[in-house]
Coordinates of C-alpha atoms in Angstrom, one line a residue:
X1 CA 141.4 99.1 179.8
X2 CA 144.6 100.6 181.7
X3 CA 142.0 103.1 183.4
X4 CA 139.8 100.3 184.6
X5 CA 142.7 98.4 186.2
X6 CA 143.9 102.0 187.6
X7 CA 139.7 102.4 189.2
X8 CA 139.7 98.8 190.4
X9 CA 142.8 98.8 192.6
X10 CA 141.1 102.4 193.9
X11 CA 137.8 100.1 194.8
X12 CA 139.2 97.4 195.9
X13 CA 141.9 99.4 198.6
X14 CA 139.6 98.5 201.3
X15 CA 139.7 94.7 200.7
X16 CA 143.4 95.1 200.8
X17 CA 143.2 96.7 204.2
X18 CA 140.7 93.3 205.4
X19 CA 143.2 91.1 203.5
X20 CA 146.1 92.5 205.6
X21 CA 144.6 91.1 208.6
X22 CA 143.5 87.7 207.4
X23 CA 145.4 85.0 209.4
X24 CA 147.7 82.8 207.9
X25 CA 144.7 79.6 207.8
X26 CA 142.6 82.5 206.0
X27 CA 144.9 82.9 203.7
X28 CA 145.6 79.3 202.7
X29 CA 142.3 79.1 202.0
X30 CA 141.8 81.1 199.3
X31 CA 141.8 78.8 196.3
X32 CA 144.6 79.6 193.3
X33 CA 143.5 82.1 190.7
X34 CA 142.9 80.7 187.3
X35 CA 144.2 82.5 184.5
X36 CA 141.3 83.6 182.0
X37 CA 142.0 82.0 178.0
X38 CA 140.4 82.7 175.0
X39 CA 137.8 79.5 173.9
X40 CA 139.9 76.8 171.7
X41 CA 137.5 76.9 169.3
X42 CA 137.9 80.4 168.5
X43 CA 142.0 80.9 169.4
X44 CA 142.3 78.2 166.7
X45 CA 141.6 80.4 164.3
X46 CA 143.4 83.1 165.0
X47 CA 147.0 84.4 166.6
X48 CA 145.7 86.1 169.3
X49 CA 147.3 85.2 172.9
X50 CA 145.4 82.5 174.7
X51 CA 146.4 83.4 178.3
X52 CA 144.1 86.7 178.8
X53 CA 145.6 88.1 182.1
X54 CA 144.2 88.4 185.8
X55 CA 141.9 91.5 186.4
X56 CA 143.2 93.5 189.6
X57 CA 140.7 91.5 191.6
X58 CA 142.4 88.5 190.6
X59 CA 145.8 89.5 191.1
X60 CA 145.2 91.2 194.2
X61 CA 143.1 87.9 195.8
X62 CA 146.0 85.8 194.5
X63 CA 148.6 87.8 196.1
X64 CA 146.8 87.5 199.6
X65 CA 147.5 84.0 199.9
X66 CA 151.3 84.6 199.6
X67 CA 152.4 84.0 203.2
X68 CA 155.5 86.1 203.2
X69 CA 158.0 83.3 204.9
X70 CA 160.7 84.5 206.5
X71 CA 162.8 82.4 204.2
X72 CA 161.5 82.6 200.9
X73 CA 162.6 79.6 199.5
X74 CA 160.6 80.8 196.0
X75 CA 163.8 83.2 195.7
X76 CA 166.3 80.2 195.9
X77 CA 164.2 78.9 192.7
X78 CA 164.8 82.0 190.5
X79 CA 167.7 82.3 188.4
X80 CA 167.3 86.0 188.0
X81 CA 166.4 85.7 191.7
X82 CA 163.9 88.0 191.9
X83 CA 162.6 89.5 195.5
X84 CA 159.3 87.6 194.8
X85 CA 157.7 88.3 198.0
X86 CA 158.3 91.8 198.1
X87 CA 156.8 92.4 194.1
X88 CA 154.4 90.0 195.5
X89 CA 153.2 92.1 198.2
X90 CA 153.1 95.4 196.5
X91 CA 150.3 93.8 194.3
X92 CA 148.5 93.1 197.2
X93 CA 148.6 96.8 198.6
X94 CA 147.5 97.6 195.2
X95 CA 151.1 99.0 194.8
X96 CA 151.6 97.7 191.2
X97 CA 154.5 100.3 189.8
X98 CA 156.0 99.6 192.9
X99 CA 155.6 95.7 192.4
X100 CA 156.7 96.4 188.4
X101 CA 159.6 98.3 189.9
X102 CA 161.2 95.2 191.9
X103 CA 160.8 93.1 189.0
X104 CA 163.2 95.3 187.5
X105 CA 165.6 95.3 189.8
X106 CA 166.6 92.3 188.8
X107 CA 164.7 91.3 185.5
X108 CA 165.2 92.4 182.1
X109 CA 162.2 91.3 180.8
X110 CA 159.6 90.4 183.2
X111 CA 156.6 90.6 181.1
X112 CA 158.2 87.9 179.1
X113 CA 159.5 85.9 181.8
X114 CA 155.6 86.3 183.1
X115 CA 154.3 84.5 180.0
X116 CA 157.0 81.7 179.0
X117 CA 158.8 80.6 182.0
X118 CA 158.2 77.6 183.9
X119 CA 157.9 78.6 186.8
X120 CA 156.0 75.3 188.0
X121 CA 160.0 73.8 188.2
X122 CA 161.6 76.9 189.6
X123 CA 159.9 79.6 191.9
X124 CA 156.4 77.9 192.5
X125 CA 158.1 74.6 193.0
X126 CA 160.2 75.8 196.1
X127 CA 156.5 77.8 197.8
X128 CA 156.1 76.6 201.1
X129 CA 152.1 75.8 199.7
X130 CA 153.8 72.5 198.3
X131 CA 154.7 71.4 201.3
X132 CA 151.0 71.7 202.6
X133 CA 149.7 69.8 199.7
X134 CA 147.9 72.9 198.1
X135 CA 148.7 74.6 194.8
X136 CA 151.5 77.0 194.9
X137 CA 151.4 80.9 194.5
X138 CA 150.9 82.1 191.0
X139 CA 154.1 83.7 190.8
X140 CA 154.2 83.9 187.3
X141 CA 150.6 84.8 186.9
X142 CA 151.9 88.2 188.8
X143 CA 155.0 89.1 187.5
X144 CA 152.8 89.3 184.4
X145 CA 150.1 91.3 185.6
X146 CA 152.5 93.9 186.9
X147 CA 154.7 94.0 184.0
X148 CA 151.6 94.2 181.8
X149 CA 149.5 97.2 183.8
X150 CA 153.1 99.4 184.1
X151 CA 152.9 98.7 180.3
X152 CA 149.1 100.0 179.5
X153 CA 149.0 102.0 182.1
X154 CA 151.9 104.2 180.1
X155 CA 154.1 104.6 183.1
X156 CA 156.9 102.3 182.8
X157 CA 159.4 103.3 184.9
X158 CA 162.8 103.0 183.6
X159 CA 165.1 101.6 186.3
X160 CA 167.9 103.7 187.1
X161 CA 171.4 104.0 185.3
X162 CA 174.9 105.2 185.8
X163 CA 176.5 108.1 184.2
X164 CA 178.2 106.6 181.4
X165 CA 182.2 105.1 182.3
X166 CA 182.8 105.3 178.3
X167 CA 183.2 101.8 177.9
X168 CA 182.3 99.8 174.8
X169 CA 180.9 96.3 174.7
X170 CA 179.4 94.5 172.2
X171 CA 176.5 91.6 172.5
X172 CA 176.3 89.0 170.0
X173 CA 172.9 88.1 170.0
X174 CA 169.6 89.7 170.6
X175 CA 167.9 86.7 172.5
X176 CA 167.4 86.6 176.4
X177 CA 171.0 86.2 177.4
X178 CA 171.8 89.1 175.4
X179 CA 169.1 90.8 176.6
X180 CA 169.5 90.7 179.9
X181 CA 173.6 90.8 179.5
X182 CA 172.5 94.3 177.9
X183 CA 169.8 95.7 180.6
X184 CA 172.5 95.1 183.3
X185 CA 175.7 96.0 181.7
X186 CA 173.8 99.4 180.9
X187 CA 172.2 99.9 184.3
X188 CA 176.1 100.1 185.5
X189 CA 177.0 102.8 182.8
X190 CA 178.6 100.6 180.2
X191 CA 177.9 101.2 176.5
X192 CA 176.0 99.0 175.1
X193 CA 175.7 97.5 171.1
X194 CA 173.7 94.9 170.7
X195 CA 174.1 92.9 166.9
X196 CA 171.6 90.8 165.5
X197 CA 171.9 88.5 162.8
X198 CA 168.0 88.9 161.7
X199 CA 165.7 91.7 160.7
X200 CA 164.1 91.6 164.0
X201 CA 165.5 92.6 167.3
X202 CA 164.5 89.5 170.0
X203 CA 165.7 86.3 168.9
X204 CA 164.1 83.6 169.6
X205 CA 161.7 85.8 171.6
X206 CA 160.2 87.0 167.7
X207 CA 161.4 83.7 165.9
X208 CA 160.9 80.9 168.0
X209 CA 157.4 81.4 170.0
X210 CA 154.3 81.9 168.4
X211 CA 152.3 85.3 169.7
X212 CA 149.4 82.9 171.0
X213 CA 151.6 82.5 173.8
X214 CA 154.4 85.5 173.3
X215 CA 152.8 88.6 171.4
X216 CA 155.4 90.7 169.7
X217 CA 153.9 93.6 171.1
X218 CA 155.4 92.9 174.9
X219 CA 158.7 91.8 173.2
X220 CA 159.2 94.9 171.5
X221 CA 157.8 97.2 175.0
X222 CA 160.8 95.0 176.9
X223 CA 163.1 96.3 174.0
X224 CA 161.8 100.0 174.0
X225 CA 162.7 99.5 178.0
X226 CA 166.3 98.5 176.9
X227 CA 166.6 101.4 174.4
X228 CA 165.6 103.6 177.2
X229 CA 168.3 103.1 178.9
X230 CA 171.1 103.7 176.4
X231 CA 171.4 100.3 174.1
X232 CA 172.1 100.4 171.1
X233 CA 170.4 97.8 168.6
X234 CA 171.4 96.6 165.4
X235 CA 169.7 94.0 163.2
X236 CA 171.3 92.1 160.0
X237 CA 174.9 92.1 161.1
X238 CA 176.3 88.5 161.8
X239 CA 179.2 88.5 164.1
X240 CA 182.0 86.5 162.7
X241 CA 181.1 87.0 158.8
X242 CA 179.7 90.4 158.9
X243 CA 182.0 92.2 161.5
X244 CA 184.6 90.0 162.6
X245 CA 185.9 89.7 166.2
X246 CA 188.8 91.9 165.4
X247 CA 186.9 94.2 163.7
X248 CA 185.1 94.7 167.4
X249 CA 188.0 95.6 168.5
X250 CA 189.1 97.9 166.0
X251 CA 185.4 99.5 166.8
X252 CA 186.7 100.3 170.5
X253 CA 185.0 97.5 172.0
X254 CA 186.7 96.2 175.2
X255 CA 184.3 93.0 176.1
X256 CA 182.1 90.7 174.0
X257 CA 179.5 88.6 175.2
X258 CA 178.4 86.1 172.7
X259 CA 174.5 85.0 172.5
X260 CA 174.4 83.4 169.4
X261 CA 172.1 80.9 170.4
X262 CA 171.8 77.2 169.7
X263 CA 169.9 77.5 166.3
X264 CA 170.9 74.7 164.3
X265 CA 168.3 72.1 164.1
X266 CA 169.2 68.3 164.7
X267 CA 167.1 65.3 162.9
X268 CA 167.0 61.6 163.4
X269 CA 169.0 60.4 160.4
X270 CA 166.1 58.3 159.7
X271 CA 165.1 57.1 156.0
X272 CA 163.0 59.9 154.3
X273 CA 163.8 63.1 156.1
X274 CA 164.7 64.7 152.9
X275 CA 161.4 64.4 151.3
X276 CA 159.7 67.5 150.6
X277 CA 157.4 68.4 153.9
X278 CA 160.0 67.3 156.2
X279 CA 161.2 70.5 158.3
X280 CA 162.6 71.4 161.8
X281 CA 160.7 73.5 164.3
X282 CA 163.2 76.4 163.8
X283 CA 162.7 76.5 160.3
X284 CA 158.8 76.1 160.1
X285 CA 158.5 78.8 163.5
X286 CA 160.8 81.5 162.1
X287 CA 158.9 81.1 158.1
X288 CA 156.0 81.9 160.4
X289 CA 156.8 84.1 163.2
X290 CA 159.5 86.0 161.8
X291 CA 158.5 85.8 158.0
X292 CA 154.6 85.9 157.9
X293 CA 154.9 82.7 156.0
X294 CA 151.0 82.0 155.7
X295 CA 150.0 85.0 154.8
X296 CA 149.0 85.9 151.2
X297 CA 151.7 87.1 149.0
X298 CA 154.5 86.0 152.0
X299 CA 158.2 86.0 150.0
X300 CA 159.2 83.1 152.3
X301 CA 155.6 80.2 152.4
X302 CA 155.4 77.5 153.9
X303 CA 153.8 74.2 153.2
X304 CA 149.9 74.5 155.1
X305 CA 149.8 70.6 155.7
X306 CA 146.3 68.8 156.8
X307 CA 148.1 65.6 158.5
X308 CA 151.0 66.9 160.4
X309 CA 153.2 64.8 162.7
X310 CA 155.3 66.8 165.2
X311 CA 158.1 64.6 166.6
X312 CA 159.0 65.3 170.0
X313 CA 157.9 66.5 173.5
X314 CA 159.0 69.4 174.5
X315 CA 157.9 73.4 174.4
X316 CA 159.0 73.8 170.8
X317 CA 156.9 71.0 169.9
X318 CA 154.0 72.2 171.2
X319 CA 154.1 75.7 169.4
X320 CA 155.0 73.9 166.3
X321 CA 152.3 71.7 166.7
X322 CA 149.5 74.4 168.1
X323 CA 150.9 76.3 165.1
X324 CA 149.8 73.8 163.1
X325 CA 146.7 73.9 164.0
X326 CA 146.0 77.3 163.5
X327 CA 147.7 76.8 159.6
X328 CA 144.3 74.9 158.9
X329 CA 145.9 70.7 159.9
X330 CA 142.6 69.3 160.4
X331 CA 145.0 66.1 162.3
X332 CA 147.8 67.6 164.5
X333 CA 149.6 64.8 166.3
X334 CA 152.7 64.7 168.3
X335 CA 155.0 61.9 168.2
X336 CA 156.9 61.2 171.5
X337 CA 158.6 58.3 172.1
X338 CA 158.0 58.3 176.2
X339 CA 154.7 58.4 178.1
X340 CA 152.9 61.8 178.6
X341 CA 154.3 62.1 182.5
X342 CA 158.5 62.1 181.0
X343 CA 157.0 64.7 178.6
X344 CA 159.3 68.2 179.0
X345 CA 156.7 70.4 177.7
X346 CA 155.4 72.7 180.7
X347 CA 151.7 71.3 181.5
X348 CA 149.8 74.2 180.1
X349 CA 151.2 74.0 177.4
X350 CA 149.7 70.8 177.0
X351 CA 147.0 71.1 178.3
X352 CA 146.4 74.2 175.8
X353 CA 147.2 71.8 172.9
X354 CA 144.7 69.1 174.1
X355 CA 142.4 71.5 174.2
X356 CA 143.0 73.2 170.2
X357 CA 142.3 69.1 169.3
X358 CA 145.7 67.8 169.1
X359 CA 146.1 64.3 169.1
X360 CA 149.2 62.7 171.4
X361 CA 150.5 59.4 170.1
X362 CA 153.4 58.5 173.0
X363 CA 155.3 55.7 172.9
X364 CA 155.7 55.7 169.4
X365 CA 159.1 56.8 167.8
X366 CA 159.3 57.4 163.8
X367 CA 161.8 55.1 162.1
X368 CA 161.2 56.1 158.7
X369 CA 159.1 58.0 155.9
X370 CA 157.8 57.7 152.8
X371 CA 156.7 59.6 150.1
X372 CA 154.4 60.1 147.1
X373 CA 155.3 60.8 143.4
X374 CA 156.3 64.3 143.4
X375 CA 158.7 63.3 146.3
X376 CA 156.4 64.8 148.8
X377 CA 155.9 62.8 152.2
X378 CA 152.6 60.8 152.1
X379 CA 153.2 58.4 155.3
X380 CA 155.4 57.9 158.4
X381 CA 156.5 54.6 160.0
X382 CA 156.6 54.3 164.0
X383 CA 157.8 52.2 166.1
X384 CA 155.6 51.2 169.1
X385 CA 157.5 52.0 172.4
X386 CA 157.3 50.4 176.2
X387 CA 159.6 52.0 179.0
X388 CA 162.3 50.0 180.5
X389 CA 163.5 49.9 183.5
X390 CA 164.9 53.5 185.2
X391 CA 168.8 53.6 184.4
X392 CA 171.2 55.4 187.0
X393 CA 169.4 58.8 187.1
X394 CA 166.1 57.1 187.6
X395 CA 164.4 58.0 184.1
X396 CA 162.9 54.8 182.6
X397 CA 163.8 54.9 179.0
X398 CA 162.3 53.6 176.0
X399 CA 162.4 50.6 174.7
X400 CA 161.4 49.0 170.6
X401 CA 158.2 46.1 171.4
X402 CA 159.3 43.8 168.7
X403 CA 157.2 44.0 165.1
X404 CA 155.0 47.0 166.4
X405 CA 155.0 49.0 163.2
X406 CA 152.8 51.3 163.1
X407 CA 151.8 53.2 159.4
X408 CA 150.6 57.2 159.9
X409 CA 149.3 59.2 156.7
X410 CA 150.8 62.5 156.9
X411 CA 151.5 65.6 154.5
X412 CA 154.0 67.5 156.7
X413 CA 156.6 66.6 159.2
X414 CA 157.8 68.8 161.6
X415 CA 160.7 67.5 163.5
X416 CA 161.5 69.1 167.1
X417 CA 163.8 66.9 168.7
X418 CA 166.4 69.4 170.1
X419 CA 169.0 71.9 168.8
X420 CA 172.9 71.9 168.7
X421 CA 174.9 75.5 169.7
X422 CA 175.6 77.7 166.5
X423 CA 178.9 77.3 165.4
X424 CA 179.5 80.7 163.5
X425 CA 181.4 82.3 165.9
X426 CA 183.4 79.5 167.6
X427 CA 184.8 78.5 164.3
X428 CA 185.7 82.2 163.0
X429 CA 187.8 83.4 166.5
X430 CA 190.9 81.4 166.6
X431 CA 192.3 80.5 170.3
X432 CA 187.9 80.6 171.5
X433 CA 187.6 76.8 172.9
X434 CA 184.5 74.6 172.4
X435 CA 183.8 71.3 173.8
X436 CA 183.0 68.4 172.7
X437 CA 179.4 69.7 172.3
X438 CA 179.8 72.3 170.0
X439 CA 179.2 74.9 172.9
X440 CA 181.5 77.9 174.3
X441 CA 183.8 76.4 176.8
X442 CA 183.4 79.2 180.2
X443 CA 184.5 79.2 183.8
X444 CA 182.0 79.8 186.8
X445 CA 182.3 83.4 185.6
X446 CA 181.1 83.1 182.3
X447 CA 184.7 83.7 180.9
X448 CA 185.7 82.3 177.8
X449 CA 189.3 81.6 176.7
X450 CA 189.9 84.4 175.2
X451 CA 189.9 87.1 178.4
X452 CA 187.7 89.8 176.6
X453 CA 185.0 87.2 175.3
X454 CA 182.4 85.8 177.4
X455 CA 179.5 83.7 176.8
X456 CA 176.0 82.7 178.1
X457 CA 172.7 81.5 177.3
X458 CA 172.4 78.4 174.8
X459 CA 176.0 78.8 173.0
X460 CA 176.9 77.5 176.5
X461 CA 174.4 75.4 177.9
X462 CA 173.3 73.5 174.5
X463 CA 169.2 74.7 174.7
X464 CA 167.4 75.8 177.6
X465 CA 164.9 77.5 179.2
X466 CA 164.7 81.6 178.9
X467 CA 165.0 82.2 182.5
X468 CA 168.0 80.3 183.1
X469 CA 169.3 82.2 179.6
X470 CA 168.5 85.1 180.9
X471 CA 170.7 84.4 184.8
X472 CA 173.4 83.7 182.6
X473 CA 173.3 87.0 181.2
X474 CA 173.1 88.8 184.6
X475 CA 176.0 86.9 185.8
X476 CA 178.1 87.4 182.9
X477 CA 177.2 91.0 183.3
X478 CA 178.6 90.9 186.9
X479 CA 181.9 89.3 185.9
X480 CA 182.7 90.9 182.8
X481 CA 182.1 94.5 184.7
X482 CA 184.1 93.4 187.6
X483 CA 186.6 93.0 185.5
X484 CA 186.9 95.7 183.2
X485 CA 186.4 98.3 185.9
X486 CA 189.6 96.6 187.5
X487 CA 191.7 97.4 184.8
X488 CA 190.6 101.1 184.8

């Protein structure tokens, strides 16, 4: 395959050439690629990714209609703020190492960010198509083809580093903020060990998203990437039990940056939620993603329910709930107690889950469960919803209609209605302040209260999205090498 892409660019050069004197009408009128999928009938039944990629034609086309402003108000969208027009515009000369090459100027992982990001309320939200009325660039559609053809086409190119300065920091963490803390801190010279709690490097870029929409395989090229340049990885060590912060120390580390994540699961405090069947998303997504649970002969299984009920609206509900689906549920429903427009999720994601057959019962929030016998749950209770009226931020919010009790069979519950900040290592450093969240407290630069320790990702902002993870990495890298490069 990476040949083909290599002989297509080569035919198509001389449709780059017209394309670079299309007018700027000509070029709005090129309609927005869509992105090729597997058929729901068959990706149901499997784990392969649904989003198949844009063929250099594709890419190439869709990359013509970017109209190169003079301010590219895309940029201001990006966290990691990438030079989109300038990656953007490589693809179109058929430059794609070049466009790959930008990426990583600023991006640790853009192959990732390519798949997972949504970019429909970041980059493509600011394009000046918007303001026109017509669908925005594909931005992320791109920044995944390049990453993806530097990958097959086996000539990654490994952005340049400093000769080493000889000092030590240690990452806590091996999600996106720790990630990208790790790619930048390197690419200045610093050395770099990264400690993971799990087996797997990646965090919730292995645990938490299913490969239909993340495949381990461009995970573990961005990590390959990472080793390239000099970091160090090491799984099963939990900072704060494990190794302990002054043990760090003791190691010759001079900064920490802690990216623990915000892994512990929250529930309703409903009746029921005990019963056997009743799980959060992180556990049922790491038993499956990270554990194979599923598979014959799997040391960690999970229950393979036919009615499941996922509660909640937002991206983890829909790979727990598409997940689902592909465990054999022959009913997948999501519970959400707002209409399908307040829903987080990104809208294809959705869409995608509409499509695999599962079933959306909004306005409806659980109030309690039952179960069978054995003390496995058999039925959930919901309570019909209508929307109020909006309160100060302008977000109508939901409100019980009187007696509208609604009775679900179900075998499985998965419940996906957020996450709190992991509180291992704020509660084993003495002097590291928390707020009344749970979460790291830091100053603009990422600093903690403790001067060597700083923090990003979701042990600081409570759960959010990778991309914004992933700016707080860069930026902590910024401020924590500004300041240990003063005191040299």
């Amino acid at each position: 395959m990476s040949q083909e892409i290599i002989n297509e660019g080569r035919d198509a050069a001389w449709r780059v050439q017209l394309r670079d004197e299309m007018t700027a009408k000509e070029r709005t009128s090129i309609p927005r690629v869509v992105m090729p999928q597997l058929d729901p009938a068959y990706r149901i039944t499997c784990n392969e990714e649904v989003n198949q990629g844009l063929s250099q034609e594709q890419a190439v086309l869709e990359a013509t209609r970017c109209l190169d402003c003079p301010t590219p108000t895309c940029i201001e969208g990006c966290p990691v703020n990438i030079a989109i027009p300038d990656f953007i515009k490589n693809i179109q000369r058929g430059d794609i190492h070049r466009a790959a090459a930008v990426l990583k100027q600023t991006s640790a992982l853009p192959a990732v960010c390519g798949r997972v990001c949504p970019q429909e309320r970041q980059c493509e939200s600011r394009c000046i198509y918007n303001k026109m009325k017509k669908p925005p660039v594909a931005i992320g559609y791109l920044e995944r083809f390049a990453a993806d053809t530097e990958r097959m086409t086996a000539e990654v190119i490994v952005p340049s580093e400093k000769q080493s300065n000889g000092i030590r920091v240690a990452v806590a963490g091996s999600g996106p903020a720790g990630l990208s803390f790790a790619g930048a801190m390197a690419r200045m010279g610093f050395e770099i060990d990264v400690f993971e709690a799990l087996h797997e490097i990646g965090g919730v870029l292995k645990y938490g998203i299913p490969e239909f929409r993340l495949p381990n395989s461009v995970v573990d090229a961005e990590l390959d990437a990472l080793r390239a340049l000099g970091v160090r990885f090491h799984t099963d060590t939990v900072i704060g039990k494990t190794l302990s912060y002054d043990d760090l120390l003791n190691m010759g580390f001079r900064g920490i940056f802690v990216a623990s994540g915000a892994g512990l699961p929250r529930f309703m405090g409903i009746p029921g939620e005990n019963l056997s069947g009743v799980m959060s998303s992180n556990e049922y997504l790491t038993r499956i993603n990270l554990m194979g649970a599923g598979r014959p002969g799997s040391d960690t299984p999970v229950i393979e329910g036919r009615r499941v009920a996922v509660i909640g609206g937002g991206n983890t509900a829909m790979d727990s709930v598409r997940t689902a689906r592909r465990m054999g549920a022959e009913r997948a429903m999501i519970i959400y107690r707002r209409g399908m427009s307040e829903m987080p999720a990104r809208v294809e994601e959705i869409e995608h889950a509409k499509e695999e057959g599962v079933e959306f019962l909004t306005l409806c929030n659980p109030v309690r469960y039952e179960g069978d016998e054995r003390g496995r749950v058999a039925r959930m209770f919901v309570q019909r919803m209508e929307l109020g009226e909006p309160d100060a931020s302008g977000r109508r919010s939901p409100v019980p209609i009187e007696g509208a009790i609604d009775e679900i069979e179900v075998d499985q519950v998965i419940v996906s209605v957020g996450v709190s900040p992991n509180p291992l290592i704020p509660s084993n450093i003495d002097g590291l302040n928390v707020t009344n969240r749970g979460t790291i407290a830091v100053d603009n630069e990422h600093r903690s209260s403790i001067p060597t320790i700083f923090a990003g990702g979701d042990i600081v902002r409570g759960g959010a999205t990778v991309i914004l993870a992933m700016g707080d990495g860069r930026q902590a890298a910024a401020s924590m090498a500004k300041s240990l490069l003063a005191d040299e």
